[in-house]
JSON list of C-alpha atoms in Angstrom, two decimals:
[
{"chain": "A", "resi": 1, "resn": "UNK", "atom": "CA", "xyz": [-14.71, -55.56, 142.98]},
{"chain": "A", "resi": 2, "resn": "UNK", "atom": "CA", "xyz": [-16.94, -52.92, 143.59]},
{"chain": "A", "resi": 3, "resn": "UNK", "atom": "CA", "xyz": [-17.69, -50.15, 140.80]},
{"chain": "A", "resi": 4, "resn": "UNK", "atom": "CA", "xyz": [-18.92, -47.33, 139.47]},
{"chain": "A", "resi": 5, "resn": "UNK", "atom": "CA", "xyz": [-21.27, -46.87, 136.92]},
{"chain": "A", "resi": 6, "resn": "UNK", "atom": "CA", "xyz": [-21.03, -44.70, 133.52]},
{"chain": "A", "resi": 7, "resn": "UNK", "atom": "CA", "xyz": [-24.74, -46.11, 131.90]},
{"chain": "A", "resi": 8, "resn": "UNK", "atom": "CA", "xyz": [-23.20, -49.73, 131.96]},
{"chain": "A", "resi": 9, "resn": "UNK", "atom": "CA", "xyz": [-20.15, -49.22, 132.23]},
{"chain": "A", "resi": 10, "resn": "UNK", "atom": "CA", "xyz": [-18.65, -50.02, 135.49]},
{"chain": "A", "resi": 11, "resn": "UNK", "atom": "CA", "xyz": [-15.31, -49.37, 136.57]},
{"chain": "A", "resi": 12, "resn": "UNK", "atom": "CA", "xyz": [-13.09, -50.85, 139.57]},
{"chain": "A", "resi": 13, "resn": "UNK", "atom": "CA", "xyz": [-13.15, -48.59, 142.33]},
{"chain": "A", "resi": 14, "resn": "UNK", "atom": "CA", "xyz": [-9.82, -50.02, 143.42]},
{"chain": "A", "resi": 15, "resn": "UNK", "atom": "CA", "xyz": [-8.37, -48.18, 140.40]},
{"chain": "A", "resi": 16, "resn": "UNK", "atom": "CA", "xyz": [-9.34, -45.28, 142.04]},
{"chain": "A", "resi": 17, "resn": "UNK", "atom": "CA", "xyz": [-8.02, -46.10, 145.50]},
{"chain": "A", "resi": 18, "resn": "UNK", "atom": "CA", "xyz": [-4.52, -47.42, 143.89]},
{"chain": "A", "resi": 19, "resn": "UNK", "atom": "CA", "xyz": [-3.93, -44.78, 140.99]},
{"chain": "A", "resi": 20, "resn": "UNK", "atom": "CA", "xyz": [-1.60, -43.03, 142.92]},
{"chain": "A", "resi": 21, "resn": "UNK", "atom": "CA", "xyz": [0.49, -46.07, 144.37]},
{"chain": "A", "resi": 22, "resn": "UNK", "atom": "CA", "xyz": [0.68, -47.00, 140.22]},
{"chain": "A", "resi": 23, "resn": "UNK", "atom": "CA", "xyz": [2.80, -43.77, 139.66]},
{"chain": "A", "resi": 24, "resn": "UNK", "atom": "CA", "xyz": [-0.32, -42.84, 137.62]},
{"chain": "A", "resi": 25, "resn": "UNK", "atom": "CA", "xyz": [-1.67, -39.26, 137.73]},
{"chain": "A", "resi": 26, "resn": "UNK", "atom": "CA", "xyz": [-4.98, -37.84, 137.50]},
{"chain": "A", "resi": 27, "resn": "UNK", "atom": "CA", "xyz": [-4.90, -36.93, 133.50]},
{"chain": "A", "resi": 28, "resn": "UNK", "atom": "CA", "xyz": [-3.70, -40.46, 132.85]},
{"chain": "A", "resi": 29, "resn": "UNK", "atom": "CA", "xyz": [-6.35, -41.88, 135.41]},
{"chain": "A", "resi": 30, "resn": "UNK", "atom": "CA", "xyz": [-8.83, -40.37, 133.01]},
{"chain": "A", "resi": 31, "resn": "UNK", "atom": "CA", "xyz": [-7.27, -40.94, 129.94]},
{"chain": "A", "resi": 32, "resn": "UNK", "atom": "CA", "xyz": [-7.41, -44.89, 130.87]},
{"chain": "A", "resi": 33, "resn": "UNK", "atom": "CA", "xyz": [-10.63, -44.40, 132.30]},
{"chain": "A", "resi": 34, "resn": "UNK", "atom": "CA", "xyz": [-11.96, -43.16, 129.13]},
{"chain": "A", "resi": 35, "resn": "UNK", "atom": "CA", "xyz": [-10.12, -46.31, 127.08]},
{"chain": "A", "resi": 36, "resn": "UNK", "atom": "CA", "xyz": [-11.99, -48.78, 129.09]},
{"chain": "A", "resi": 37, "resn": "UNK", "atom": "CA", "xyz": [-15.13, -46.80, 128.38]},
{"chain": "A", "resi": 38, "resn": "UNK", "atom": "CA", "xyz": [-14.52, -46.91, 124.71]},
{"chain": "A", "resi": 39, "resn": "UNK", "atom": "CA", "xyz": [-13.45, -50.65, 124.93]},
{"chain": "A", "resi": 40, "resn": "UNK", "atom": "CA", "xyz": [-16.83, -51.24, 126.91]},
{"chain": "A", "resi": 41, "resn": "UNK", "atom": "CA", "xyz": [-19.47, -49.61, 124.08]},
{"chain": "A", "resi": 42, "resn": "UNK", "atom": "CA", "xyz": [-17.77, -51.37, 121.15]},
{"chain": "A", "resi": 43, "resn": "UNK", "atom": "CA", "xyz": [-14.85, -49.20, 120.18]},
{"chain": "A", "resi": 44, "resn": "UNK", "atom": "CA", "xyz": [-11.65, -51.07, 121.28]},
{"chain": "A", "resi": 45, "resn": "UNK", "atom": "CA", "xyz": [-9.50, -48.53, 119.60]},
{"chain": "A", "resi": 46, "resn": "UNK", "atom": "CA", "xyz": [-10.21, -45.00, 119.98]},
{"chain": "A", "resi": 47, "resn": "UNK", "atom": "CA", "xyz": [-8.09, -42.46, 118.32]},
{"chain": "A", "resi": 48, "resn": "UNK", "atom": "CA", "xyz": [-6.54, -39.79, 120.11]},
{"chain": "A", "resi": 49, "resn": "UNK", "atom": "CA", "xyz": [-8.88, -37.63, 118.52]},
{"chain": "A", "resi": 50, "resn": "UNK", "atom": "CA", "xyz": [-11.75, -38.91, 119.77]},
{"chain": "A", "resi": 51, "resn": "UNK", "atom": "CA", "xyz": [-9.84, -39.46, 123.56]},
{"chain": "A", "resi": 52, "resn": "UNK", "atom": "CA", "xyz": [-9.37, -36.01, 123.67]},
{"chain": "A", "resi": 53, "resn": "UNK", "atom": "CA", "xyz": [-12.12, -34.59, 122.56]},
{"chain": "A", "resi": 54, "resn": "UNK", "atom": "CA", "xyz": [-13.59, -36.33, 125.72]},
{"chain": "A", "resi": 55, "resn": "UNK", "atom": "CA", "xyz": [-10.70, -34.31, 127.76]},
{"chain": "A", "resi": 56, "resn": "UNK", "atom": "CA", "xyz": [-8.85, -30.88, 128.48]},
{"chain": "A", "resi": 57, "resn": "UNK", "atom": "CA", "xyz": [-5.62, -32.67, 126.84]},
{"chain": "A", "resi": 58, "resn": "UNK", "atom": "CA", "xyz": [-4.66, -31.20, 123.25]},
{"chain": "A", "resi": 59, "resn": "UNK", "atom": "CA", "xyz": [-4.64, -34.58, 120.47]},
{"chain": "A", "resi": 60, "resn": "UNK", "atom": "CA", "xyz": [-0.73, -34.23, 120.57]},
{"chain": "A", "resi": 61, "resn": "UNK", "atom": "CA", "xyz": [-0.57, -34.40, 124.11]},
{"chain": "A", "resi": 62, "resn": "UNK", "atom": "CA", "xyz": [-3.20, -37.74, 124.09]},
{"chain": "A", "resi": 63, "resn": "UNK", "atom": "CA", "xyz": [-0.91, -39.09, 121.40]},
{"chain": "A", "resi": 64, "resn": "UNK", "atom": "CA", "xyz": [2.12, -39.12, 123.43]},
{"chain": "A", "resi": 65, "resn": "UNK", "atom": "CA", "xyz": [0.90, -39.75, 126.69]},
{"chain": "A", "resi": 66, "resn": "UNK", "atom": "CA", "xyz": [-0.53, -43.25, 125.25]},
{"chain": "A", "resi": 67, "resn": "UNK", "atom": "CA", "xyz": [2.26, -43.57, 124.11]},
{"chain": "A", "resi": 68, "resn": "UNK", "atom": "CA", "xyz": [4.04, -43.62, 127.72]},
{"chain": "A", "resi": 69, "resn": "UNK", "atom": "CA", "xyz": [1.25, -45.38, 128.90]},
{"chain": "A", "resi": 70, "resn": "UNK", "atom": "CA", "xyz": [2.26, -48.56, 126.52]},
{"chain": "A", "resi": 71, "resn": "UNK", "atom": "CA", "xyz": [5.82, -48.29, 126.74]},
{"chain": "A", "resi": 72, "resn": "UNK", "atom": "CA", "xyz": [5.00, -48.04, 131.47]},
{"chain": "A", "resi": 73, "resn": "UNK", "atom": "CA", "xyz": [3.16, -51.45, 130.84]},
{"chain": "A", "resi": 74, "resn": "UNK", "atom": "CA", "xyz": [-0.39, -49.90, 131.62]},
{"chain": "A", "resi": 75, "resn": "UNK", "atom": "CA", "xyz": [-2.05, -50.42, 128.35]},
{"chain": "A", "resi": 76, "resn": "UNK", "atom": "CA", "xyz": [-0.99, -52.59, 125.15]},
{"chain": "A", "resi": 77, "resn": "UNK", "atom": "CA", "xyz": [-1.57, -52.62, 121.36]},
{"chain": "A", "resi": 78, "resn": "UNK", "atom": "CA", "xyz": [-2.87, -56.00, 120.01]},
{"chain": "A", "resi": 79, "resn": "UNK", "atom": "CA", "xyz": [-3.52, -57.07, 116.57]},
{"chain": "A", "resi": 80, "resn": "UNK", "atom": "CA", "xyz": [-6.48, -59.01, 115.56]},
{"chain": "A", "resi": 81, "resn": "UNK", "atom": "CA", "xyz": [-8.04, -60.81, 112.80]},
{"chain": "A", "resi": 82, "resn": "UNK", "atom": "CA", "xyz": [-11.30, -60.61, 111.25]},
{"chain": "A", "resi": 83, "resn": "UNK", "atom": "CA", "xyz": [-12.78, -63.67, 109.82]},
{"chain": "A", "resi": 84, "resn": "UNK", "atom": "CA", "xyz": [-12.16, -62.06, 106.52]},
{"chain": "A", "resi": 85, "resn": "UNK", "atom": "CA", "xyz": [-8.49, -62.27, 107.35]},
{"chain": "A", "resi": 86, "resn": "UNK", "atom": "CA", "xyz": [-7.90, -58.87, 107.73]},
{"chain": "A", "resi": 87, "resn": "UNK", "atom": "CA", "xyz": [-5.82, -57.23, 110.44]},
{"chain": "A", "resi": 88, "resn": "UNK", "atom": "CA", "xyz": [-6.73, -54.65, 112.83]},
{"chain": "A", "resi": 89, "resn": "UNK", "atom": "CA", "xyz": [-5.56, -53.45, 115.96]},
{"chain": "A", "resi": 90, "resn": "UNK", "atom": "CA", "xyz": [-7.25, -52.94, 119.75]},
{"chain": "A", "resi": 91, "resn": "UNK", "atom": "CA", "xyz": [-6.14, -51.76, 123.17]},
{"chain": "A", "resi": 92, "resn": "UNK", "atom": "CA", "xyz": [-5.67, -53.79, 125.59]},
{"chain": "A", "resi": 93, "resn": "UNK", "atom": "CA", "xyz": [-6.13, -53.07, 129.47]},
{"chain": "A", "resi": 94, "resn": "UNK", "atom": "CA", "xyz": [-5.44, -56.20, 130.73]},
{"chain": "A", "resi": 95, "resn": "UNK", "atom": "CA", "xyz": [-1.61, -55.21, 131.63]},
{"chain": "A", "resi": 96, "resn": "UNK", "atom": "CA", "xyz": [-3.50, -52.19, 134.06]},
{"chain": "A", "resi": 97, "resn": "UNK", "atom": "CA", "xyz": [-5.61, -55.53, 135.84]},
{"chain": "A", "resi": 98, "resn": "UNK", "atom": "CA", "xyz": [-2.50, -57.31, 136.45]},
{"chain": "A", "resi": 99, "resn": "UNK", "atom": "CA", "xyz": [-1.46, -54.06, 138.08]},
{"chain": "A", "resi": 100, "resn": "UNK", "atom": "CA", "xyz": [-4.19, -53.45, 140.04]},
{"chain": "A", "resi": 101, "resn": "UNK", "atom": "CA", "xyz": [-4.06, -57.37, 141.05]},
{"chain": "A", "resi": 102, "resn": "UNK", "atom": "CA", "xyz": [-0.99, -57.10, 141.99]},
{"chain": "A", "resi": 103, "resn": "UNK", "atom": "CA", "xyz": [-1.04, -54.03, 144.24]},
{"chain": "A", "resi": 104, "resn": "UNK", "atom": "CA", "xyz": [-3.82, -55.25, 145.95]},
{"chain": "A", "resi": 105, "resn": "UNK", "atom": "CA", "xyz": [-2.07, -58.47, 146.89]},
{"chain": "A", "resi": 106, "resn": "UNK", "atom": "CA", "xyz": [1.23, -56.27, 148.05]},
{"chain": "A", "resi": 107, "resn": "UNK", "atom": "CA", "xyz": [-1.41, -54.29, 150.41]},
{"chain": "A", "resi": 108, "resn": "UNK", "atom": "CA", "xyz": [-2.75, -57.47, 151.45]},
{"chain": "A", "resi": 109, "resn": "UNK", "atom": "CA", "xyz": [1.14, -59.29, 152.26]},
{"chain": "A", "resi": 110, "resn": "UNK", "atom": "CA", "xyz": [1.94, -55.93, 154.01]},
{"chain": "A", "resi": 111, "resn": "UNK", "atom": "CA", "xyz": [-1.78, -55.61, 155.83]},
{"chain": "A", "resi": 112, "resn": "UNK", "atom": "CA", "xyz": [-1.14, -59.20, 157.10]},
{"chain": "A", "resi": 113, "resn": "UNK", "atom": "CA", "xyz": [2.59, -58.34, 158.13]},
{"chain": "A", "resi": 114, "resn": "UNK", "atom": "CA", "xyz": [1.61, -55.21, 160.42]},
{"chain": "A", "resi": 115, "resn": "UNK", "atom": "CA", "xyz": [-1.29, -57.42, 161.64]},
{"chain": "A", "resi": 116, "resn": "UNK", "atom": "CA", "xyz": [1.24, -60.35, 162.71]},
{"chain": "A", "resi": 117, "resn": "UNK", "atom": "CA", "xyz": [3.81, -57.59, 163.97]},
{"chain": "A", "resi": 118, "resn": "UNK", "atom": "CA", "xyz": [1.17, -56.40, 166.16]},
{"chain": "A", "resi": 119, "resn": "UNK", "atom": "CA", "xyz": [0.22, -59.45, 167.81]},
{"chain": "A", "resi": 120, "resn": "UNK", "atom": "CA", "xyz": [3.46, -60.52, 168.85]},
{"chain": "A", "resi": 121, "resn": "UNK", "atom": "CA", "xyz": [4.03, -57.06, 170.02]},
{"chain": "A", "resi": 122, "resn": "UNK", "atom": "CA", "xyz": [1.15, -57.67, 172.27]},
{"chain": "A", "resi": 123, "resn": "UNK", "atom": "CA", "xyz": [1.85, -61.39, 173.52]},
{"chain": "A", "resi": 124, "resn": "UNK", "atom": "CA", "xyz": [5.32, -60.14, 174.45]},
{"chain": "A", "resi": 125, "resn": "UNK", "atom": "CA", "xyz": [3.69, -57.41, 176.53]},
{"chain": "A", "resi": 126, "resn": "UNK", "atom": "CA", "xyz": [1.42, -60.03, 178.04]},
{"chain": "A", "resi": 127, "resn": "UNK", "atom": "CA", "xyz": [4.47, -62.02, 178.69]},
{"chain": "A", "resi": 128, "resn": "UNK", "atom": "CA", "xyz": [6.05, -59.11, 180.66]},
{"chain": "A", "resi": 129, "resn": "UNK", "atom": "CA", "xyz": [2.91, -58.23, 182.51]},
{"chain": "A", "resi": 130, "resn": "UNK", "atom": "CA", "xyz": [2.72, -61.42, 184.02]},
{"chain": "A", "resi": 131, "resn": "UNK", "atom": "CA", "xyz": [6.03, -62.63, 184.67]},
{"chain": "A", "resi": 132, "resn": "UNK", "atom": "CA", "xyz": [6.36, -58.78, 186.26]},
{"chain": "A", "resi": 133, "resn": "UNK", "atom": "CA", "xyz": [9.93, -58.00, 184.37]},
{"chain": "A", "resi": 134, "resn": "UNK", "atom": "CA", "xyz": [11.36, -57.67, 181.09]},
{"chain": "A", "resi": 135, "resn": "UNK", "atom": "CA", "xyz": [12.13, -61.12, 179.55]},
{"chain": "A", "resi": 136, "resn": "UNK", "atom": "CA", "xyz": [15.51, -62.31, 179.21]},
{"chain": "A", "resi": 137, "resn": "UNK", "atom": "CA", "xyz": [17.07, -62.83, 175.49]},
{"chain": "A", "resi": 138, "resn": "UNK", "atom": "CA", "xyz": [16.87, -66.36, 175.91]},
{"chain": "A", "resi": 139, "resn": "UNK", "atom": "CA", "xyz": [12.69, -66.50, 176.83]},
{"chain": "A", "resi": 140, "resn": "UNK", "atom": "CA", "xyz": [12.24, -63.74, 173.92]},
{"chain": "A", "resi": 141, "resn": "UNK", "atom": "CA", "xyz": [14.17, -66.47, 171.42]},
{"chain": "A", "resi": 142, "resn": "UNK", "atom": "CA", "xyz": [11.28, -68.85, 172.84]},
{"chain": "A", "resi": 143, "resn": "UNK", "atom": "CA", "xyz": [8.84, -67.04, 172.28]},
{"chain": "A", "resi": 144, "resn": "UNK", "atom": "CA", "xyz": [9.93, -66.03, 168.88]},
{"chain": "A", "resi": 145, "resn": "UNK", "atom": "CA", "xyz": [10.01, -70.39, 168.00]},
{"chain": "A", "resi": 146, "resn": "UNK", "atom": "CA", "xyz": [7.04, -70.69, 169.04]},
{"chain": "A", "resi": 147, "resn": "UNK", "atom": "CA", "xyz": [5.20, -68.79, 166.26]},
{"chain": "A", "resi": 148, "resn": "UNK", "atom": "CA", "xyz": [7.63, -69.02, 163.83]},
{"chain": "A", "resi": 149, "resn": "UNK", "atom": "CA", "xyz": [9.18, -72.42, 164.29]},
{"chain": "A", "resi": 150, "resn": "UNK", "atom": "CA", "xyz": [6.02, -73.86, 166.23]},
{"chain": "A", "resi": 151, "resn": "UNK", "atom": "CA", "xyz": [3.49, -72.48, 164.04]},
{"chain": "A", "resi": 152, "resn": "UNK", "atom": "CA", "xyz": [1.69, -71.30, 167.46]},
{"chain": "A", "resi": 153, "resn": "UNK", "atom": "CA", "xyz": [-1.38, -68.65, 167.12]},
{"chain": "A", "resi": 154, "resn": "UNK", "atom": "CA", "xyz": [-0.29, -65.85, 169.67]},
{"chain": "A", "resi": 155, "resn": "UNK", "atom": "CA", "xyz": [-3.78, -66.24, 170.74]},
{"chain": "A", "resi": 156, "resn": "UNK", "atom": "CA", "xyz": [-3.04, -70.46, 171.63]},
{"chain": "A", "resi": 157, "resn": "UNK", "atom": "CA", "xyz": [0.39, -68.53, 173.64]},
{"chain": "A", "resi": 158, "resn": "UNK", "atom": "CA", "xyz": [-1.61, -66.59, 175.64]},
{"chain": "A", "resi": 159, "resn": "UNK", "atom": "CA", "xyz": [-3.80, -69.72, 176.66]},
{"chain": "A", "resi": 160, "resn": "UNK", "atom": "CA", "xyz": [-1.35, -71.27, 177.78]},
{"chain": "A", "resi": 161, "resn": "UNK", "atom": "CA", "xyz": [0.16, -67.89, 179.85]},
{"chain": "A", "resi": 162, "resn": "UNK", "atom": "CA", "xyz": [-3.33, -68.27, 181.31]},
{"chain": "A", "resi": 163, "resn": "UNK", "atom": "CA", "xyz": [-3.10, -71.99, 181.99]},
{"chain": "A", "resi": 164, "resn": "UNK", "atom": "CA", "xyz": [0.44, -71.67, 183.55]},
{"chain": "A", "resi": 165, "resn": "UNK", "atom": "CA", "xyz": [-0.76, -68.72, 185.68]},
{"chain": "A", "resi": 166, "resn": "UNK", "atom": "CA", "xyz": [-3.57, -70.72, 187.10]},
{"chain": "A", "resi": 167, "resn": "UNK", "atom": "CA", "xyz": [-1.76, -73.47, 187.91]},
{"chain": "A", "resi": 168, "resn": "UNK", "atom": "CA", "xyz": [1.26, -71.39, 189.76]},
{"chain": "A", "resi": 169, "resn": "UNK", "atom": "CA", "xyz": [3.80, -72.55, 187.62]},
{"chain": "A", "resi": 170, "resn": "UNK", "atom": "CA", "xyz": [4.99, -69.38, 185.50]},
{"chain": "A", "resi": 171, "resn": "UNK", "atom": "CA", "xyz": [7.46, -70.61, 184.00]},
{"chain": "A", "resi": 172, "resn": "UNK", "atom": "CA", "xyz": [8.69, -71.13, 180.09]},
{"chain": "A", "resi": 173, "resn": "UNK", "atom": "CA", "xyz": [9.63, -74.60, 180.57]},
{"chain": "A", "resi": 174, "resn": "UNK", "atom": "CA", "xyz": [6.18, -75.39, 181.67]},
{"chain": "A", "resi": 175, "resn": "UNK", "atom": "CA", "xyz": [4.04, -73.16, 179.12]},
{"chain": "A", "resi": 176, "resn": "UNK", "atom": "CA", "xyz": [6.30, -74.93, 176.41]},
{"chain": "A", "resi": 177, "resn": "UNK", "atom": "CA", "xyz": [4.91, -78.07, 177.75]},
{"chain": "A", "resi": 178, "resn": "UNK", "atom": "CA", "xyz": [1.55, -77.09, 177.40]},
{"chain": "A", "resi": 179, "resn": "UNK", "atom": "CA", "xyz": [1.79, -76.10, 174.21]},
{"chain": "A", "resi": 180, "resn": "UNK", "atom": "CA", "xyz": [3.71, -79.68, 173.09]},
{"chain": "A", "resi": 181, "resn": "UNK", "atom": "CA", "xyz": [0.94, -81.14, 174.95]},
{"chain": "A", "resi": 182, "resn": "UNK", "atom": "CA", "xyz": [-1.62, -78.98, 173.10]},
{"chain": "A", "resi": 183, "resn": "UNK", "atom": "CA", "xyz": [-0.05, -79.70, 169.34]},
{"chain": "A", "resi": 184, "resn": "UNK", "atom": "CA", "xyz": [-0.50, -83.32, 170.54]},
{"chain": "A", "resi": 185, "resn": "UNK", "atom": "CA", "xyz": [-3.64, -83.14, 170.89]},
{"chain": "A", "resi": 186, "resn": "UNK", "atom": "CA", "xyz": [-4.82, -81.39, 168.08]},
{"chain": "A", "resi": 187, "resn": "UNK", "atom": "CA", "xyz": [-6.07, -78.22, 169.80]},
{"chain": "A", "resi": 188, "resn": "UNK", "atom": "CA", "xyz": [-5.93, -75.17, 167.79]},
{"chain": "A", "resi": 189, "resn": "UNK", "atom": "CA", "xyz": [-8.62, -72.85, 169.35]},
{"chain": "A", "resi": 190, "resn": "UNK", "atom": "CA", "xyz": [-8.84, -70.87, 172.54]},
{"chain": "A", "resi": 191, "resn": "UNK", "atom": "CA", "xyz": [-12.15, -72.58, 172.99]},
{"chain": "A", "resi": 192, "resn": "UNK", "atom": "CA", "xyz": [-10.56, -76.14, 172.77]},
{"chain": "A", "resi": 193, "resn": "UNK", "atom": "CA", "xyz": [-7.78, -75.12, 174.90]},
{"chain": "A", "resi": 194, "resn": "UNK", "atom": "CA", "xyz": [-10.01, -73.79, 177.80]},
{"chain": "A", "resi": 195, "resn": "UNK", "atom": "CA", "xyz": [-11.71, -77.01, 177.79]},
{"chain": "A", "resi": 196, "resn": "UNK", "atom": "CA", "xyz": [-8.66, -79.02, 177.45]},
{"chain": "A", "resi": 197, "resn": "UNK", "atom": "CA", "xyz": [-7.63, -77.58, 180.49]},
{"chain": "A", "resi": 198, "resn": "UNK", "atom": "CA", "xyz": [-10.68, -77.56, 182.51]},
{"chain": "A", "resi": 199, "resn": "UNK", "atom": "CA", "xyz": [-11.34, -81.09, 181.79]},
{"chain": "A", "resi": 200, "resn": "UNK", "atom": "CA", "xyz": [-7.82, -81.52, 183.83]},
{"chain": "A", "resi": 201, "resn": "UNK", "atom": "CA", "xyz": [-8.71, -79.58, 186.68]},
{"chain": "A", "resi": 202, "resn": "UNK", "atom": "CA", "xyz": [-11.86, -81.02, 186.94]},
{"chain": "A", "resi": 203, "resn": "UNK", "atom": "CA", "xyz": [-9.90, -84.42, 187.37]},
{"chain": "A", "resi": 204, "resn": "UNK", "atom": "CA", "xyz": [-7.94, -82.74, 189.85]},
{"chain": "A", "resi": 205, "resn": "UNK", "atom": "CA", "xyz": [-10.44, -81.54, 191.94]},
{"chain": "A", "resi": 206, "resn": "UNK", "atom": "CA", "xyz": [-11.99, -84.82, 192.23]},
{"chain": "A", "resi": 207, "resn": "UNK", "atom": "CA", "xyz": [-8.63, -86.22, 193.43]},
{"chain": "A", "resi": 208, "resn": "UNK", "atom": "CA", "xyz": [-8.96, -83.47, 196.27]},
{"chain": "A", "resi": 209, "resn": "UNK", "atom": "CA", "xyz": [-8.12, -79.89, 196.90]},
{"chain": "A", "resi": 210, "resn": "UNK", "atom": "CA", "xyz": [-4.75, -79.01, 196.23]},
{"chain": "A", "resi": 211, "resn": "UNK", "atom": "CA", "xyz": [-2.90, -78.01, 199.64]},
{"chain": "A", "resi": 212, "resn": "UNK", "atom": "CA", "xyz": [-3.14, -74.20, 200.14]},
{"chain": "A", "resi": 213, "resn": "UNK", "atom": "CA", "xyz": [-0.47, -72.77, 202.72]},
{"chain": "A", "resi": 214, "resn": "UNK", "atom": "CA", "xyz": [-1.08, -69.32, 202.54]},
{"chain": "A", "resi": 215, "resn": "UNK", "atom": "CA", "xyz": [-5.13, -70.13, 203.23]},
{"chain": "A", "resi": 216, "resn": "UNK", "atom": "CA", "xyz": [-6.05, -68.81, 200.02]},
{"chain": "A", "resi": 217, "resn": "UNK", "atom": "CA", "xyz": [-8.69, -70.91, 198.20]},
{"chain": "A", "resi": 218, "resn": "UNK", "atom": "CA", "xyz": [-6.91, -73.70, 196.47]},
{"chain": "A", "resi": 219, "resn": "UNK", "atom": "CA", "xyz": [-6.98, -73.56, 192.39]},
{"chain": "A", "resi": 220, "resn": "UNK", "atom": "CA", "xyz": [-6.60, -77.08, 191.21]},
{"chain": "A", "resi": 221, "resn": "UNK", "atom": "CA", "xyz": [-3.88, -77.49, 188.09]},
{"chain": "A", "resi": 222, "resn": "UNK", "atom": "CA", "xyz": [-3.10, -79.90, 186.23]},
{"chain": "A", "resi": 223, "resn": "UNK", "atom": "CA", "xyz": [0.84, -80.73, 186.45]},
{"chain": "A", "resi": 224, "resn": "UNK", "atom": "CA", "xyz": [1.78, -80.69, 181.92]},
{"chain": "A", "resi": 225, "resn": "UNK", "atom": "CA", "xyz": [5.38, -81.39, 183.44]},
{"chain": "A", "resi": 226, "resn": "UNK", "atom": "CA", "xyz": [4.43, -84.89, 184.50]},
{"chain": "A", "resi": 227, "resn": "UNK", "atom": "CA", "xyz": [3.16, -85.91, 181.44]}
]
């Protein structure tokens, strides 16, 4: 993580960033802040004396607000030994990493989730745009296996929108061919699946054009229902 510095102290700034989302507010940001500081330059348990003096918060005020702070899970008492065998107490801030740790991994589940939710968005548009209409229930359903069931990349879908396009066979039956054909083969990249597919129509070509009735030029395919 990235910080900033007090001398040598350094400090998450995702503590900053996630304070709020912790139900923390800005006196307790400090007050925490402050700890760690402490901790850092040898003190690893400051009294509320000496955390207040470094604040606008009276000592009674410190003293209880630690005191929500431990019984909220932010901060924790721990008793220690010294190799005299006597017993002495520090804070702990570990329990405010764990935190932190796990808010960042909730932003990253949800970051991912909008990400995914906006791709499929998209290759169902794509669908649509091609095909020229809405798709029916049954072709959203497919489309919906695909990724989930298929473990497809909506970016794989599309190439294989493309390569059904090109060869004038828009059709679901045919793109989920293409992608059986695909998973096959191993191909997990656009750039494998263009050249999968212009490997084919390169064969194709050399068999001869493909007949053209409207005298447009001719696009050779290759035919994934065959195989």
């Amino acid at each position: 993580m990235h910080g900033c510095r007090e001398g040598n102290i350094s400090i998450p700034s995702l503590l900053f960033s996630e304070y709020r989302n912790l139900n923390l507010n800005e006196t307790e940001l400090v007050l925490l802040l402050n700890i760690i500081t402490f901790i850092e330059k040898g003190n690893e348990f400051p009294t509320p004396e000496e955390l207040s003096s470094r604040m606008t918060i009276s000592i009674s005020d410190c003293n209880e607000m630690l005191r929500r702070l431990i019984q909220r899970g932010f901060i924790e008492i721990i008793d220690q030994y010294s190799s005299e065998g006597i017993r002495f107490e520090n804070y702990s801030v570990k329990p405010l990493w764990e935190k932190l740790i796990d808010q960042f991994m909730k932003n990253s589940k949800v970051s991912k989730e909008v990400e995914k939710k906006s791709e499929e968005t998209d290759l169902y548009t794509c669908f649509e745009k091609e095909f020229g209409r809405p798709l029916s229930p049954f072709e959203c359903e497919s489309l919906g296996m695909w990724m989930d069931d298929d473990h497809h990349d909506p970016i794989i879908i599309k190439a294989a929108l493309r390569e059904a396009v090109m060869s004038g066979k828009l059709n679901f039956r045919y793109i989920d061919r293409i992608l059986f054909e695909w998973k096959k083969n191993g191909i997990k990249t656009i750039e494998q699946a263009k050249n999968h597919g212009r490997k084919f129509r390169q064969k194709q070509t050399a068999k001869g054009p493909v007949k053209d009735e409207s005298h447009q030029p001719a696009v050779p395919f290759y035919n994934w229902l065959e195989q």
